[in-house]
Short mmCIF file of C-alpha atoms in Angstrom, two decimals:
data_model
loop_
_atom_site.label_atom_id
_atom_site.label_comp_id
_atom_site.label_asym_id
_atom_site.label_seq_id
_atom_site.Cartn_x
_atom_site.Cartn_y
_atom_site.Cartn_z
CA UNK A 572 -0.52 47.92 43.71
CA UNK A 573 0.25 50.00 46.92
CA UNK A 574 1.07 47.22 49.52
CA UNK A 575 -2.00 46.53 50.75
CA UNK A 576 -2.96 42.84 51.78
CA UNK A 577 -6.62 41.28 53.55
CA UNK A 578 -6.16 40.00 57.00
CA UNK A 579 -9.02 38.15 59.31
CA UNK A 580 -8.64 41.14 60.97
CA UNK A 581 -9.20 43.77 57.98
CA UNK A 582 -6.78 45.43 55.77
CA UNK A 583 -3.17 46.09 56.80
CA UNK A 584 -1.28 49.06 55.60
CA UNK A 585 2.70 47.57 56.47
CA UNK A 586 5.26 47.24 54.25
CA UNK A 587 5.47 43.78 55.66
CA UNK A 588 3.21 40.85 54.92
CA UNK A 589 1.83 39.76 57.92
CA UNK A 590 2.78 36.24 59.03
CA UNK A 591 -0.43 35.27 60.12
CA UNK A 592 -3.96 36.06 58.66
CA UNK A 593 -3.11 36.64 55.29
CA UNK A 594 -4.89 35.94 52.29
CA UNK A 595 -5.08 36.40 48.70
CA UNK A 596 -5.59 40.02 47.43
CA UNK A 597 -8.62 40.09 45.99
CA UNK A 598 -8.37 40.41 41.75
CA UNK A 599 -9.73 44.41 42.36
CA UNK A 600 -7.29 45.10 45.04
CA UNK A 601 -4.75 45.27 42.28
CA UNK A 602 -6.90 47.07 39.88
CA UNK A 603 -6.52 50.69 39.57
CA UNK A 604 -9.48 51.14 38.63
CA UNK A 605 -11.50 49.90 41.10
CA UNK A 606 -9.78 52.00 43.72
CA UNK A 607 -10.95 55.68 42.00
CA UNK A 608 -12.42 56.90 44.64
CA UNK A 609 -10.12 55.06 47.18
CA UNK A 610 -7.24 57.03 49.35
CA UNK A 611 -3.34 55.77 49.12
CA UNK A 612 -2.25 56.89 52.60
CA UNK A 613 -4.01 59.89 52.24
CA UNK A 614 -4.09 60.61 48.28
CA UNK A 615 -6.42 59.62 46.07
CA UNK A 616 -5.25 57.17 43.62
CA UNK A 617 -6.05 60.03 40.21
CA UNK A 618 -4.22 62.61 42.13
CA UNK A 619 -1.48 60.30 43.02
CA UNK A 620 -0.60 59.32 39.66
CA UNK A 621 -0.93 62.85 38.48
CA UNK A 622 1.34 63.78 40.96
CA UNK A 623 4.01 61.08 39.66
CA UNK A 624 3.93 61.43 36.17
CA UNK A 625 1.41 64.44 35.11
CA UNK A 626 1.97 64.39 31.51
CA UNK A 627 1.00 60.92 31.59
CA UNK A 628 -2.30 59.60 28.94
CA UNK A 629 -4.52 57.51 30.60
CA UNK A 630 -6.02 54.65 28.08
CA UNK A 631 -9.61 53.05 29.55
CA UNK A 632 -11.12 50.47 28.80
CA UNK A 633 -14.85 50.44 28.47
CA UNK A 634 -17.53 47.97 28.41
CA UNK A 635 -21.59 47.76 28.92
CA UNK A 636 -22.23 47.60 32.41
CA UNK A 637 -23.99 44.60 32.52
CA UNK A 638 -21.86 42.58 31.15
CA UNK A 639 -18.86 43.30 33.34
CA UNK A 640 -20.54 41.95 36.22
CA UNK A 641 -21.40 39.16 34.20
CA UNK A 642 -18.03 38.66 33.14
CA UNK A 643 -16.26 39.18 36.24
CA UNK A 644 -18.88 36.83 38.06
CA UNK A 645 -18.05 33.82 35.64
CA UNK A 646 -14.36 34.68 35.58
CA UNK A 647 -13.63 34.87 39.48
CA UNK A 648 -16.81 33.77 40.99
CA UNK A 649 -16.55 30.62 43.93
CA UNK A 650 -19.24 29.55 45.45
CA UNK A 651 -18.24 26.27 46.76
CA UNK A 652 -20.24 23.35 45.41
CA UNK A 653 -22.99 25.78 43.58
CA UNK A 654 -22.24 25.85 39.91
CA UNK A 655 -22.28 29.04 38.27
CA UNK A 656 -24.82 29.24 35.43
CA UNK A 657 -27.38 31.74 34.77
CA UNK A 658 -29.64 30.93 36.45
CA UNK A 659 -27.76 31.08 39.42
CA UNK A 660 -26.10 34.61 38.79
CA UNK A 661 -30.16 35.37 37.91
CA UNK A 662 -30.26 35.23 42.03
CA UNK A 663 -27.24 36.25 42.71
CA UNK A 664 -27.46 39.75 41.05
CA UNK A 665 -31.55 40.00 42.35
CA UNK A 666 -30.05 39.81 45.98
CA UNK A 667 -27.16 41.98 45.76
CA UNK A 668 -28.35 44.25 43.57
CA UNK A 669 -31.63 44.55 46.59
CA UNK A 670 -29.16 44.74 49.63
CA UNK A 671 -27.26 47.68 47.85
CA UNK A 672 -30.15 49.77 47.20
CA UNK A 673 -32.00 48.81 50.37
CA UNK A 674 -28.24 49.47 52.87
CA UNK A 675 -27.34 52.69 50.32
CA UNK A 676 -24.12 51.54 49.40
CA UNK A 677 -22.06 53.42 47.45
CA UNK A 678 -18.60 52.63 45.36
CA UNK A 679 -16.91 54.26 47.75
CA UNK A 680 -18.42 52.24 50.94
CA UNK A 681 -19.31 49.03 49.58
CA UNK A 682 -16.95 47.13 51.56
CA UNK A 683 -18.45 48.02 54.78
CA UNK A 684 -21.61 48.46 54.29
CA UNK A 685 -22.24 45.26 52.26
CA UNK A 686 -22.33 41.41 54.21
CA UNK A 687 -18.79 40.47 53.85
CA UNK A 688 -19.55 37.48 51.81
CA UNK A 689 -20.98 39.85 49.31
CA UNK A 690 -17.97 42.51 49.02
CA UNK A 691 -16.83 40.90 46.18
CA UNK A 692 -19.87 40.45 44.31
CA UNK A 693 -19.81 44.70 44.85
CA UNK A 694 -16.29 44.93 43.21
CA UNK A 695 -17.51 43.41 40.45
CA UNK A 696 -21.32 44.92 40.27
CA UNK A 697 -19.39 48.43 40.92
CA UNK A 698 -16.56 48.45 38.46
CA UNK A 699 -18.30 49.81 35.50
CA UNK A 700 -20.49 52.38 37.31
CA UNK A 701 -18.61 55.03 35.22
CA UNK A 702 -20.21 57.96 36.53
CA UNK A 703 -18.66 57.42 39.96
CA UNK A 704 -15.04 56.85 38.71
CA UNK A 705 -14.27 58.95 36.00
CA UNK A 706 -14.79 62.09 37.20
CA UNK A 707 -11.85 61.37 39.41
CA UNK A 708 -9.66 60.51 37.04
CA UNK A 709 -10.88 63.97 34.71
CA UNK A 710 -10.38 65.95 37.39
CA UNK A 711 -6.71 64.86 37.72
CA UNK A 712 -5.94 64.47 33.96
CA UNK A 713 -8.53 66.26 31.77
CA UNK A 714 -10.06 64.68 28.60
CA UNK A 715 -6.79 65.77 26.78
CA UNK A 716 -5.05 62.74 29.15
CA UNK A 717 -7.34 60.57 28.41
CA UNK A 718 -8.84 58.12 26.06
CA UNK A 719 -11.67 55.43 26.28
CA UNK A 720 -11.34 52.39 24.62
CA UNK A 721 -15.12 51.00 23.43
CA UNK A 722 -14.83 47.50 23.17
CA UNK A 723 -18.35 47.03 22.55
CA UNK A 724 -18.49 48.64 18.98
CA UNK A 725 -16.03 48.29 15.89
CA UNK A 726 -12.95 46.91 16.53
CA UNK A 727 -10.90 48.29 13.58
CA UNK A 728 -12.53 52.08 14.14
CA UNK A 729 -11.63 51.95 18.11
CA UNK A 730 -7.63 50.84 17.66
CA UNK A 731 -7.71 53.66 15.03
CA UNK A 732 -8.99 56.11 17.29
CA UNK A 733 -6.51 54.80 19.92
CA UNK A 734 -3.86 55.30 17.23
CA UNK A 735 -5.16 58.93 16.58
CA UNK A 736 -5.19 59.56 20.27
CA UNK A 737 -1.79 58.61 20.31
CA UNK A 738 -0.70 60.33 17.57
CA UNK A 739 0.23 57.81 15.16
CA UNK A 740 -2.52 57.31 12.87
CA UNK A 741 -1.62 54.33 10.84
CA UNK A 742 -4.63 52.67 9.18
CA UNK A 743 -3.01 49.60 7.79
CA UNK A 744 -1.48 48.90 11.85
CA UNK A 745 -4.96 49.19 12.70
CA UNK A 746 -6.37 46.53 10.51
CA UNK A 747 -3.36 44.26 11.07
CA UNK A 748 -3.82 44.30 14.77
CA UNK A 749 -7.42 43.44 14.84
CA UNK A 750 -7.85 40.94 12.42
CA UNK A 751 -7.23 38.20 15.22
CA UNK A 752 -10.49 40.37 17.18
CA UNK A 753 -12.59 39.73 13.84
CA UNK A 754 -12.29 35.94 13.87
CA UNK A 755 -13.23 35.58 17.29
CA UNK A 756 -16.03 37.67 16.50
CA UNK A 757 -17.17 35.56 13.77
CA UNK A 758 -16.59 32.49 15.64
CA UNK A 759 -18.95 33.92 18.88
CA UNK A 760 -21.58 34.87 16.09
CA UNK A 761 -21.55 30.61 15.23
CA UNK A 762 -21.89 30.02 18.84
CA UNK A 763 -23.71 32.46 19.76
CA UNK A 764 -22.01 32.28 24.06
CA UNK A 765 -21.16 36.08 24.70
CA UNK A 766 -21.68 39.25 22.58
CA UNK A 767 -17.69 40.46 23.71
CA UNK A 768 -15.62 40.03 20.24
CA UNK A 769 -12.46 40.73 22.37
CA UNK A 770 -13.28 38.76 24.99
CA UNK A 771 -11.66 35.05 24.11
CA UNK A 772 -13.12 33.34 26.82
CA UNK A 773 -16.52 31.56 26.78
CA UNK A 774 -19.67 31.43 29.00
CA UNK A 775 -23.11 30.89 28.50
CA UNK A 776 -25.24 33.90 27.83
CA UNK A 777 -27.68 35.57 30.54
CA UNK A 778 -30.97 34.98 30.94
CA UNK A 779 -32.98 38.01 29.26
CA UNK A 780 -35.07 38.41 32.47
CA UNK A 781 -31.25 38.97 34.41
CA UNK A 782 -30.23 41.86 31.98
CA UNK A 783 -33.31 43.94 32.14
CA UNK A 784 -33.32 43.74 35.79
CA UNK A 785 -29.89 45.06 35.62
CA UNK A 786 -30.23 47.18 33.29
CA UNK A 787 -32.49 49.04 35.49
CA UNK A 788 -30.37 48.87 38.29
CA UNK A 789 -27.59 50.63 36.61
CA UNK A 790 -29.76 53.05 34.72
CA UNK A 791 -29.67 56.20 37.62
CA UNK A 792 -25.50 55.91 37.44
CA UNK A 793 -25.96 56.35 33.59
CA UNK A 794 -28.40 59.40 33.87
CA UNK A 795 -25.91 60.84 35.74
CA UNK A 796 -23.12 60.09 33.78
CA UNK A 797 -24.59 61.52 31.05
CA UNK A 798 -24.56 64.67 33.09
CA UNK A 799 -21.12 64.44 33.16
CA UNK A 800 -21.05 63.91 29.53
CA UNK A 801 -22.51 67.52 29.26
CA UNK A 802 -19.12 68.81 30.40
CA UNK A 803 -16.26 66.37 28.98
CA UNK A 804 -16.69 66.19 25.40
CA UNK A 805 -13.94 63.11 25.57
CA UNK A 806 -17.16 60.74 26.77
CA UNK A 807 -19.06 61.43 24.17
CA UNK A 808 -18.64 57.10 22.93
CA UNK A 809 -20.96 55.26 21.20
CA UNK A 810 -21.36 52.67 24.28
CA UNK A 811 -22.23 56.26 26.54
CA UNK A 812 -24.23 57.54 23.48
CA UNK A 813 -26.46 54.48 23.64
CA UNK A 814 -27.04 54.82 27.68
CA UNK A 815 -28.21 58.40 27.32
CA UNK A 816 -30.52 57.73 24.28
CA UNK A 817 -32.10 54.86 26.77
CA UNK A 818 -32.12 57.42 29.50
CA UNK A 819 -33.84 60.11 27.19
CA UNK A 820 -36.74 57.74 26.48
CA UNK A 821 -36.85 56.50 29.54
#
């Protein structure tokens, strides 16, 4: 996204790719939204783009917590000859989720202060902490920019909302374009592999014990993003509806 590449020797800000040393970007170094809280030679990545194009409408995606880091662990995890199942993300998340709390990292410092062979593992456990990248973005753009996408409720009632956002309300569009979303939702209801209707690829499901523990992990990021909630009226989703009616009764 803004020219940056992994060395052996750490990140390298050239316009140039390096001869030597180089490796594959990581999947989140090209993801703007992992980088919130990031700097782009100086700028913040929100302020940046609002800077470029400020009349621009930002359109976010949004899914439950848990299961993007259980997506993004059976999407891009390696682990050399250890097969992923989940049993083995059971131990993977128990261990990185302890060595986070236990070194304080944060979304913005994960890189450093996590063991390098668990920085990934932090892009993906810190994607969906929403309450430490969103603010950034509403400070730039406001919740008149910007829209969240639920893709853990209705289909047919987000893309209408999307088309509302957008100004086009068309209801027929709306049911035309996510009647594809529907049958894979029916067909993960007969197998039963992952509770993501627009999510077409398959895995096996979590182990129960896995998503509480999580579950608790993530809950102080969504007691305070339901504080934030109390100011932007644009957050107020059923997906961040449900996390502050756990936190409530908590």
């Amino acid at each position: 996204l803004h020219g940056k590449f992994t060395t052996n020797e750490g990140f390298c800000f050239d316009d140039k790719v390096p001869v030597k040393g180089v490796q594959k970007p990581m999947f989140d170094e090209m993801v703007i939204w992992e980088h919130g809280p990031s700097k782009v030679r100086g700028v913040g990545l929100p302020d940046l783009f609002h800077r470029l194009q400020p009349s621009a409408r930002m359109l976010i995606t949004i899914r439950d917590a848990v299961d993007v880091f259980y997506s993004a662990y059976n999407h891009f995890g390696e682990f050399g000859n250890t097969a992923k199942s989940p049993e083995h993300f059971h131990a993977f998340a128990r261990d990185l989720t302890r060595i986070w709390a236990e070194a304080g990292c944060t979304v913005a410092n994960f890189r450093t202060c996590l063991p390098p062979e668990l920085v990934q593992g932090g892009s993906w456990l810190s994607r969906a902490m929403y309450s430490e990248h969103l603010p950034l973005w509403l400070d730039s753009f406001g919740c008149s920019q910007i829209h969240l996408f639920d893709v853990s409720v209705d289909p047919y009632e987000e893309v209408q909302r999307l088309y509302d956002f957008t100004e086009t309300p068309n209801n027929r569009a709306a049911f035309n374009v996510t009647r594809a979303a529907y049958r894979v939702q029916e067909k993960t209801k007969k197998d039963s592999t992952r509770n993501n209707a627009l999510n077409k690829n398959s895995y096996g499901p979590m182990l129960d014990a896995t998503r509480l523990q999580l579950e608790d992990f993530y809950l102080p990021y969504n007691k305070k993003l339901c504080d934030v909630m109390a100011v932007h009226e644009c957050l107020r989703v059923p997906l961040f509806e449900r996390y502050c009616h756990v936190v409530d009764n908590k």
